[in-house]
CSV table of C-alpha atoms in Angstrom, one decimal:
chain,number,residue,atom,x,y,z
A,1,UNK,CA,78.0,-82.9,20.7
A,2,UNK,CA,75.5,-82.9,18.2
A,3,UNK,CA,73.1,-79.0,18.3
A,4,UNK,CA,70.7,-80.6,21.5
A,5,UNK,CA,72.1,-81.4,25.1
A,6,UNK,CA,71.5,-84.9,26.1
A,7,UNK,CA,70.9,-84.3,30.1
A,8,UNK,CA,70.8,-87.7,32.0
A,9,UNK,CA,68.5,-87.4,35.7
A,10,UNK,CA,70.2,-89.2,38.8
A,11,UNK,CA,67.3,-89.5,40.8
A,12,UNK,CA,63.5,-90.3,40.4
A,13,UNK,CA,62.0,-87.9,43.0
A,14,UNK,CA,60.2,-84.7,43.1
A,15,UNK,CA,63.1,-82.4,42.0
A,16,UNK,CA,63.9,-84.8,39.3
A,17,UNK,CA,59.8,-84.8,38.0
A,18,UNK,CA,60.1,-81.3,37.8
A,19,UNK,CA,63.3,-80.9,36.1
A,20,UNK,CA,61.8,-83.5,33.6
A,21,UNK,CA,58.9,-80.7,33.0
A,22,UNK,CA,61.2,-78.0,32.9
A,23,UNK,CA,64.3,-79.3,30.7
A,24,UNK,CA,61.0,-79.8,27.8
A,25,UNK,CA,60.5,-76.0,27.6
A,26,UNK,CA,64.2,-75.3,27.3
A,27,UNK,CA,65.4,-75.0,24.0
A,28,UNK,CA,68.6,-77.0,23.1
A,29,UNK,CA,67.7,-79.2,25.9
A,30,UNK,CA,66.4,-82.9,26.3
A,31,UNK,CA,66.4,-85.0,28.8
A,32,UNK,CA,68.5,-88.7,27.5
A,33,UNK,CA,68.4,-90.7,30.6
A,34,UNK,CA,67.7,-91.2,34.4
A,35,UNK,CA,69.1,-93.4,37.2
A,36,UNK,CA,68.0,-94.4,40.1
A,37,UNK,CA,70.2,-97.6,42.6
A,38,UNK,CA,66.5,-99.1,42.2
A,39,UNK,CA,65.8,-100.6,38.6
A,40,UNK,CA,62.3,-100.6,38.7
A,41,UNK,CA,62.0,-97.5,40.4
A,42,UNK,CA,64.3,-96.0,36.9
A,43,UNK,CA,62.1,-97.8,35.1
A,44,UNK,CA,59.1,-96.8,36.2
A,45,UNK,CA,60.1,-92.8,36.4
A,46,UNK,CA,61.2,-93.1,32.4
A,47,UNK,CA,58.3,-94.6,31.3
A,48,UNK,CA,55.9,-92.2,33.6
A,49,UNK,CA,57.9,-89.1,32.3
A,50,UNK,CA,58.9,-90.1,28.8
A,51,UNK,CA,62.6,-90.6,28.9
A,52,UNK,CA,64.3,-92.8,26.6
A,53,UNK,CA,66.8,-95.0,28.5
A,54,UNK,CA,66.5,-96.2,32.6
A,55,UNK,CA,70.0,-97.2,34.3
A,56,UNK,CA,71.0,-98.8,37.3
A,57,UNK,CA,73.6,-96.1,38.4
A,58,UNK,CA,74.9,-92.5,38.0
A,59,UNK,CA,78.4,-94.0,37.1
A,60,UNK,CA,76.7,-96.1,34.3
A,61,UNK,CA,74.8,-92.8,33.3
A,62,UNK,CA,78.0,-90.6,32.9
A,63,UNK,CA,80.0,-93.1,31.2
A,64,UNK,CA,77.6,-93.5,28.7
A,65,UNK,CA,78.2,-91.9,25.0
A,66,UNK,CA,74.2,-90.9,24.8
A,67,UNK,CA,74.5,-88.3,27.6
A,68,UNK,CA,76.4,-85.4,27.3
A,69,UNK,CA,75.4,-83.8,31.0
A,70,UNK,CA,74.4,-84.8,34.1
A,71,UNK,CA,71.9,-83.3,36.3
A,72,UNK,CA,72.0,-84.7,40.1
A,73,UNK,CA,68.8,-84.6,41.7
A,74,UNK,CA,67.9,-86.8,44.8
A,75,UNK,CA,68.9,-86.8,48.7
A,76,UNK,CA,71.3,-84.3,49.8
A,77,UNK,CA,73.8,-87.5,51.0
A,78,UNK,CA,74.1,-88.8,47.5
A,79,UNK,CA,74.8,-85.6,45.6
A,80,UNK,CA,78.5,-86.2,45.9
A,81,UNK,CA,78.9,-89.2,44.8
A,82,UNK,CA,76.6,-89.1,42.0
A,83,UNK,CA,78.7,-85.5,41.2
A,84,UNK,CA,81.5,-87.4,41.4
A,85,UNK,CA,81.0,-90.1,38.5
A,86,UNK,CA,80.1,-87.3,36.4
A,87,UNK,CA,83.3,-85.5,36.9
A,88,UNK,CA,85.3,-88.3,36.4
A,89,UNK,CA,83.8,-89.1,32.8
A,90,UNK,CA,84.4,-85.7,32.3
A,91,UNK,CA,80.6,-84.3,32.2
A,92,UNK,CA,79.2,-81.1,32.9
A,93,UNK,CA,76.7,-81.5,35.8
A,94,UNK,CA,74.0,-79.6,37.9
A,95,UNK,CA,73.5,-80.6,41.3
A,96,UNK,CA,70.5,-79.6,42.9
A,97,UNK,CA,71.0,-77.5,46.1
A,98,UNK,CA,72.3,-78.2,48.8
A,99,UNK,CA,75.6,-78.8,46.8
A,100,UNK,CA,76.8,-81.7,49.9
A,101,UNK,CA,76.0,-82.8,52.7
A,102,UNK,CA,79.1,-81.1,54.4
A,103,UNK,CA,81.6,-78.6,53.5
A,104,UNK,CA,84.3,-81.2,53.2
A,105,UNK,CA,82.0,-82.9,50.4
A,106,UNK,CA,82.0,-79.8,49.0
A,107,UNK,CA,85.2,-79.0,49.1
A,108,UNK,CA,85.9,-82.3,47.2
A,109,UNK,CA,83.9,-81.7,44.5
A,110,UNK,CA,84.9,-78.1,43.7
A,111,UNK,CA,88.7,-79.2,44.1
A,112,UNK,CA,88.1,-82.5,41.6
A,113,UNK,CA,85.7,-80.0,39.1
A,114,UNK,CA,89.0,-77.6,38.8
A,115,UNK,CA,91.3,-80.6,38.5
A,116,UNK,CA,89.5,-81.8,35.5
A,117,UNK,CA,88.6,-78.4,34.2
A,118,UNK,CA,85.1,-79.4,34.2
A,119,UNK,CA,81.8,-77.3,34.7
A,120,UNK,CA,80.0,-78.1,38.2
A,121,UNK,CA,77.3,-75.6,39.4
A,122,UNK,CA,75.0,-75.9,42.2
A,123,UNK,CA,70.8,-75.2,41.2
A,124,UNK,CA,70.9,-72.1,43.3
A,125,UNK,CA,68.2,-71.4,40.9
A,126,UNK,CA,66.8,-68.5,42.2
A,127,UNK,CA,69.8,-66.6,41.8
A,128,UNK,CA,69.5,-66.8,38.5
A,129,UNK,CA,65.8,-65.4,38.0
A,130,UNK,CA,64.9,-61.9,36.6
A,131,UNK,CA,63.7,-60.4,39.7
A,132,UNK,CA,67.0,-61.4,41.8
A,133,UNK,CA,69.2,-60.4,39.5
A,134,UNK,CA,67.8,-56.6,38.7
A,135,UNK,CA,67.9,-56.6,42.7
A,136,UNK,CA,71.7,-57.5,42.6
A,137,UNK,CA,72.3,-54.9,39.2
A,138,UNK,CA,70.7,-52.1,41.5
A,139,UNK,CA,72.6,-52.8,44.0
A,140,UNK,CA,75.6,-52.4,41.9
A,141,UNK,CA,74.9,-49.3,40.8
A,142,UNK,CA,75.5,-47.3,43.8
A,143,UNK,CA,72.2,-45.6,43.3
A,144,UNK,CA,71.0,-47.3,46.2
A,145,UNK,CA,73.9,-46.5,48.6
A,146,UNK,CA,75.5,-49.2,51.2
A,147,UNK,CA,73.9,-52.1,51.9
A,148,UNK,CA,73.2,-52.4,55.8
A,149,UNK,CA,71.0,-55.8,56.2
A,150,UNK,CA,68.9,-58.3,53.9
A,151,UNK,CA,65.7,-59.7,56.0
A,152,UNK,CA,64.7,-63.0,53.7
A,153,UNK,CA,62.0,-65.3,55.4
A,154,UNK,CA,61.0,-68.4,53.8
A,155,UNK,CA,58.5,-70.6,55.3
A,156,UNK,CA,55.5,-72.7,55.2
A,157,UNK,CA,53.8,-75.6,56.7
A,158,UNK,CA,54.8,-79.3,55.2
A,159,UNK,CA,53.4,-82.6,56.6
A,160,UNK,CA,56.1,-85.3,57.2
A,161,UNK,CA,54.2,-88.0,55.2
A,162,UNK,CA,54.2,-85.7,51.9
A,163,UNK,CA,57.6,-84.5,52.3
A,164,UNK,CA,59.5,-87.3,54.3
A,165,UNK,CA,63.1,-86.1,53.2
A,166,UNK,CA,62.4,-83.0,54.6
A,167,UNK,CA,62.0,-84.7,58.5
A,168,UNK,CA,65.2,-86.8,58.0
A,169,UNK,CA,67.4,-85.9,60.3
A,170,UNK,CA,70.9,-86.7,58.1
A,171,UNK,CA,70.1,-84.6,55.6
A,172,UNK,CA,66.4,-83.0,56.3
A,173,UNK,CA,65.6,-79.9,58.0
A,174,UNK,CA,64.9,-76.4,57.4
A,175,UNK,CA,68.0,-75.1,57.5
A,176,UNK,CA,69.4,-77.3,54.3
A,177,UNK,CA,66.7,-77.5,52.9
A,178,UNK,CA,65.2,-73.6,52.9
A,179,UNK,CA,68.1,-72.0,54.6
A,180,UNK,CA,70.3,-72.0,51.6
A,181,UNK,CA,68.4,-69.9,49.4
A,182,UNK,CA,68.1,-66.6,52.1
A,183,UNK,CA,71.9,-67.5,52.6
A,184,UNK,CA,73.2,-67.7,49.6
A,185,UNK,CA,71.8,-65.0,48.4
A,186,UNK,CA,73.4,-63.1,51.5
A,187,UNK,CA,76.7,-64.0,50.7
A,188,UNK,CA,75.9,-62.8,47.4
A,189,UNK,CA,74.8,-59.6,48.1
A,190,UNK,CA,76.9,-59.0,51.7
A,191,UNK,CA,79.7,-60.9,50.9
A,192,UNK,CA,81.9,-63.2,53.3
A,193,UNK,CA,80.6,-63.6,57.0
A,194,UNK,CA,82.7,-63.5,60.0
A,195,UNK,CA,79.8,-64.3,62.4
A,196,UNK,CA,76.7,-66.9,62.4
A,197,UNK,CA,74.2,-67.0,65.0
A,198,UNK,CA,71.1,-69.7,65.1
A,199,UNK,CA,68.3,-70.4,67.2
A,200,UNK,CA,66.2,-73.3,66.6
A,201,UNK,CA,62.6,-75.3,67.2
A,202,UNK,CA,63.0,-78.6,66.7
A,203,UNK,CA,61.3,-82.0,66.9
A,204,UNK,CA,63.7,-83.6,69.3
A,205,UNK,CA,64.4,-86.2,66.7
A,206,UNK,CA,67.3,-83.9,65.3
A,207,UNK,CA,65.3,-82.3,62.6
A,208,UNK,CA,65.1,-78.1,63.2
A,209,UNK,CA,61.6,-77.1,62.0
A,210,UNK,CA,62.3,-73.6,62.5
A,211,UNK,CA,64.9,-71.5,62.1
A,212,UNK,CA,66.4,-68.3,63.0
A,213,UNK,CA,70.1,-67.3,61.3
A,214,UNK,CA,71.8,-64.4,62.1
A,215,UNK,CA,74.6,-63.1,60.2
A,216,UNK,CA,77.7,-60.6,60.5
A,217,UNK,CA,79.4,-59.9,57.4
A,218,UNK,CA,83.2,-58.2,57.2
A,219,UNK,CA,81.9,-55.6,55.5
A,220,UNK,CA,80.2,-54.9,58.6
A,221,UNK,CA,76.8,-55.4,57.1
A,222,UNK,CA,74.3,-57.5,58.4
A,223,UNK,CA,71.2,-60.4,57.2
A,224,UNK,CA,68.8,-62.1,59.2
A,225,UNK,CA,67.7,-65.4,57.3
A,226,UNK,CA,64.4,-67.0,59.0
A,227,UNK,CA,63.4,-70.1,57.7
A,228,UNK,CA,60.5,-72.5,58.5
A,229,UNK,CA,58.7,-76.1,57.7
A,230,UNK,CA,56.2,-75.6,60.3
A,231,UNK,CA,54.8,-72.5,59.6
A,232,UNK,CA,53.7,-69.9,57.0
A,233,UNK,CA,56.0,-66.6,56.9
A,234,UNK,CA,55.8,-63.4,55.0
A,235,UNK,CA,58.2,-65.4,52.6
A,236,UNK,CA,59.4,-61.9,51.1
A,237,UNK,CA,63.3,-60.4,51.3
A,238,UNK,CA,64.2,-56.7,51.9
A,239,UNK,CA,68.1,-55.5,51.8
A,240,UNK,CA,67.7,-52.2,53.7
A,241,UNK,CA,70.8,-49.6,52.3
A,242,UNK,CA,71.5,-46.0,53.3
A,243,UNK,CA,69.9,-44.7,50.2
A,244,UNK,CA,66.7,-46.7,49.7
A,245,UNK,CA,65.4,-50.3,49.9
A,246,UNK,CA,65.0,-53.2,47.7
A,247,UNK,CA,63.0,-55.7,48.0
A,248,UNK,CA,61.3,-59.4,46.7
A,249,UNK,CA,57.7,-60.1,46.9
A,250,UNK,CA,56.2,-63.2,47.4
A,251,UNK,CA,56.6,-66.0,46.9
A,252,UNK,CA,60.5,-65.1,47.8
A,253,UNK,CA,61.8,-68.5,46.3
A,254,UNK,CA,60.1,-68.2,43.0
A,255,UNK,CA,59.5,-64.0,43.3
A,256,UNK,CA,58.9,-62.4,40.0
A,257,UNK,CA,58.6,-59.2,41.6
A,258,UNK,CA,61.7,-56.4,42.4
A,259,UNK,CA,60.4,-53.7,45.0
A,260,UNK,CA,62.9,-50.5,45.0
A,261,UNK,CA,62.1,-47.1,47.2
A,262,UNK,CA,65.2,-44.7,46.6
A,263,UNK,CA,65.6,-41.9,49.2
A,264,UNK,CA,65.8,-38.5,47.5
A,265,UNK,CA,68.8,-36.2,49.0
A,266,UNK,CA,66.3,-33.6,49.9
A,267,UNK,CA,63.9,-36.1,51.9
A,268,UNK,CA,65.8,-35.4,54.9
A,269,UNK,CA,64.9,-32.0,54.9
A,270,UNK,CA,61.6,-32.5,54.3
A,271,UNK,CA,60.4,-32.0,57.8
A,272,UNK,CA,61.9,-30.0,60.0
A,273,UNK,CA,61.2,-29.2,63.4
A,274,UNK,CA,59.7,-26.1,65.0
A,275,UNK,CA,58.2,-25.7,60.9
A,276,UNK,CA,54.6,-24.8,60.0
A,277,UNK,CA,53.3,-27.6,57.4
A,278,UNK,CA,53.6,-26.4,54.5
A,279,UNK,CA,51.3,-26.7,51.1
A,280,UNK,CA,52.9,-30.2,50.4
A,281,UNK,CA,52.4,-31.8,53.9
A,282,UNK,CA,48.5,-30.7,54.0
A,283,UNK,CA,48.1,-32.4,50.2
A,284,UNK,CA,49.7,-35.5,51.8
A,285,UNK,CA,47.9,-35.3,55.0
A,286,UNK,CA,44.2,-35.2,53.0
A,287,UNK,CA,42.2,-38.4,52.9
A,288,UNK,CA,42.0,-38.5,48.9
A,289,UNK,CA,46.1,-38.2,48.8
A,290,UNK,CA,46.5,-41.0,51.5
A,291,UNK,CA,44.0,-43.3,49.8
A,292,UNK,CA,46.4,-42.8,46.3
A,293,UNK,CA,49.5,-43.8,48.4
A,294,UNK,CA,47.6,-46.7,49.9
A,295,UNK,CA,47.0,-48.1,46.4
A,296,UNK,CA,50.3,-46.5,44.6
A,297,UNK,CA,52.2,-48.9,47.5
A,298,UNK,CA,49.9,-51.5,47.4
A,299,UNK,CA,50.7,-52.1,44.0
A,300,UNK,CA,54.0,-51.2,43.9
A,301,UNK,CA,56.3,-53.2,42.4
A,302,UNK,CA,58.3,-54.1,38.6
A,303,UNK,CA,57.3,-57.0,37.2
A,304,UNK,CA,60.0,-59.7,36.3
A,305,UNK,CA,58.8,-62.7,34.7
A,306,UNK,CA,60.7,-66.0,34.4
A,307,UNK,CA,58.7,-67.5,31.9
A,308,UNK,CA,56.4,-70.6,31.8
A,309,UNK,CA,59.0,-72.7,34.7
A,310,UNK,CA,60.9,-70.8,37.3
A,311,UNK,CA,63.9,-73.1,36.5
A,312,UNK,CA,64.1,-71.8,32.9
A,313,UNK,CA,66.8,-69.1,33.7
A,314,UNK,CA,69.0,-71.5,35.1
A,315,UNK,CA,68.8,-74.2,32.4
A,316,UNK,CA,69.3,-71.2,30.3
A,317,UNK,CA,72.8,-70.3,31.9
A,318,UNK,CA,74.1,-73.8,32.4
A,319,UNK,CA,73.8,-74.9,28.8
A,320,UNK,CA,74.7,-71.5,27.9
A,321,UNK,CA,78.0,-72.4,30.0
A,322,UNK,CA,78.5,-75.6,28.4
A,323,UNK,CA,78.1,-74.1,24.5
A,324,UNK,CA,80.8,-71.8,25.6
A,325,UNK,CA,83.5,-74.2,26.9
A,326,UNK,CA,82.9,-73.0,30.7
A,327,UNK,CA,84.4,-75.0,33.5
A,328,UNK,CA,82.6,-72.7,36.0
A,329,UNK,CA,79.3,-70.1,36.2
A,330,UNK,CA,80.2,-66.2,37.4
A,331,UNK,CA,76.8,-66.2,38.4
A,332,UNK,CA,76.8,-69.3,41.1
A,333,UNK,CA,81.1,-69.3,41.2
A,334,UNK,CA,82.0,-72.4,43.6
A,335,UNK,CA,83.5,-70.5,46.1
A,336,UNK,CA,79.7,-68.8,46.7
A,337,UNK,CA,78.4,-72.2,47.2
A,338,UNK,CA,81.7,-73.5,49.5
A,339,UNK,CA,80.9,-70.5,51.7
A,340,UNK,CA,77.0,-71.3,51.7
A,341,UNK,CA,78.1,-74.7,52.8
A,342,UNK,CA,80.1,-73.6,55.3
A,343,UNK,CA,77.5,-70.7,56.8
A,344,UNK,CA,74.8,-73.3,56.5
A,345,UNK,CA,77.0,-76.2,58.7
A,346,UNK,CA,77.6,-73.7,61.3
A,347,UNK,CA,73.5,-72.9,62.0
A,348,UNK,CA,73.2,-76.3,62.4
A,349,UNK,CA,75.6,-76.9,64.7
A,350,UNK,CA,74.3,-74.0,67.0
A,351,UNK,CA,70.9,-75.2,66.1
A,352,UNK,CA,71.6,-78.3,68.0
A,353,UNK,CA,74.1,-76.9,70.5
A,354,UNK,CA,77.1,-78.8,69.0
């Protein structure tokens, strides 16, 4: 491998358009080839997006000697397969999330990635961006106490005819689709669950447009994941602990801003019953103090910036992982994404009373 990855693109859709735009502002990076069962449809994305070769197939992709890595892209039903061909030639690849369709598809792919000791990692991309992982460092600090229960809400309006793979019932929906960021990044923080709940809205043609996922954890802990394509949420996260909050602002898929209130030991003896206020409860009862809070809490927050592309962090760590010989990412480990897969089957199941 020369100094430059040569990434090859299965798929010509959206993801893959802005992976295109994202792999040209990563250094090292360049994108070789794309592929696409449709010829002209290859064709016509390489010319469009200025990508040197156009195949037929992902197995004709990853057996060629002018791509060094594979990056799946396209409908959720294909990422295995297209996966697969790259594992087999013995590429690194990137599959865009949701990893399968189904946790035994999954399951496949992480056991034939270990067999051949090769690197597979699924774009949970935001798990990779400033902001979610200072959350995850404070968290491991202790400073913050226990954690009790993550709230993450991601939702907004789509129309069927802009986003038609999000309304196909196979593989569409906003659980697969949205769902997996709010719960992976529960099992990330929470750990293993022993309990899923789900309610769901649907459109009676077996697509849920709006979801509601609860989760138990072993460790006792709690999340509630709420997820929508029909309508427009606070699309923020908090993880509630016994000694203080953290929090993402919006956009939550995309945040670039960590919110943290730590509860001081003395706070809880702040106010006490039966007490006269004293000198510091009239300063924060007065009108000047309450308009500082207002605007201390309005703009409250630390600044995390990803850079120019929100996919630039993770492009960062999977080459990083491929310059260093890695066969898997500590960051997104398989067995996160194996339980995600597993959480994410069992919403839908209650989603649609199966």
């Amino acid at each position: 491998m020369s100094d430059v990855i040569r990434l090859g693109i299965a798929g010509t859709g959206r993801m893959a358009a802005s992976m295109v735009q994202a792999v040209a502002l990563t250094p090292g990076l360049v994108v070789q080839a794309v592929a696409s069962g449709q010829p002209d449809r290859a064709k016509w994305f390489a010319d469009a997006c200025g990508v040197q070769e156009a195949m037929d197939t992902a197995a004709q992709m990853a057996a060629s000697d002018s791509v060094d890595a594979i990056y799946v892209a396209g409908r959720t039903r294909d990422h295995a397969a297209a996966a697969q061909e790259a594992l087999r030639a013995g590429k690194p690849v990137l599959v865009e999330k949701p990893l399968a369709a189904d946790p035994d598809e999954a399951r496949a792919l992480v056991a034939a990635a270990r067999k051949a000791d090769c690197l597979l990692m699924e774009n949970l991309w935001c798990l990779a961006l400033p902001a979610y992982r200072a959350l995850a460092e404070q968290l491991g600090s202790g400073s913050y106490g226990t954690p009790l229960h993550l709230h993450f809400d991601f939702g907004y309006p789509v129309r069927p005819d802009s986003y038609p793979s999000l309304f196909d019932a196979q593989d569409g929906g906003a659980i697969l689709d949205r769902g997996v960021y709010g719960v992976s990044f529960a099992l990330q923080l929470l750990g293993p669950v022993a309990q899923v709940d789900c309610v769901a809205q649907t459109d009676g043609h077996g697509v849920d447009l709006l979801s509601d996922i609860r989760l138990r954890h072993e460790s006792g802990a709690t999340s509630h994941v709420a997820v929508a394509l029909n309508a427009l949420m606070s699309n923020t996260a908090s993880l509630a602990c016994t000694h203080g909050c953290l929090g993402l602002g919006a956009p939550v898929v995309g945040s670039e801003v960590l919110q943290a209130t730590q509860m001081l030991p003395q706070a809880a003896a702040q106010a006490v019953p039966g007490n006269a206020p004293g000198l510091k409860d009239r300063i924060r009862a007065a009108p000047f103090a309450r308009r500082l809070k207002r605007r201390r809490d309005m703009s409250g927050g630390r600044f995390l910036a990803y850079g120019a592309n929100p996919y630039l962090p993770v492009l960062a760590h999977f080459t990083g992982l491929i310059w260093a010989g890695q066969a898997e990412s500590d960051l997104i480990p398989l067995d996160l994404s194996l339980r995600t897969q597993e959480v994410l089957q069992q919403a839908r199941r209650q989603a649609f009373g199966g």
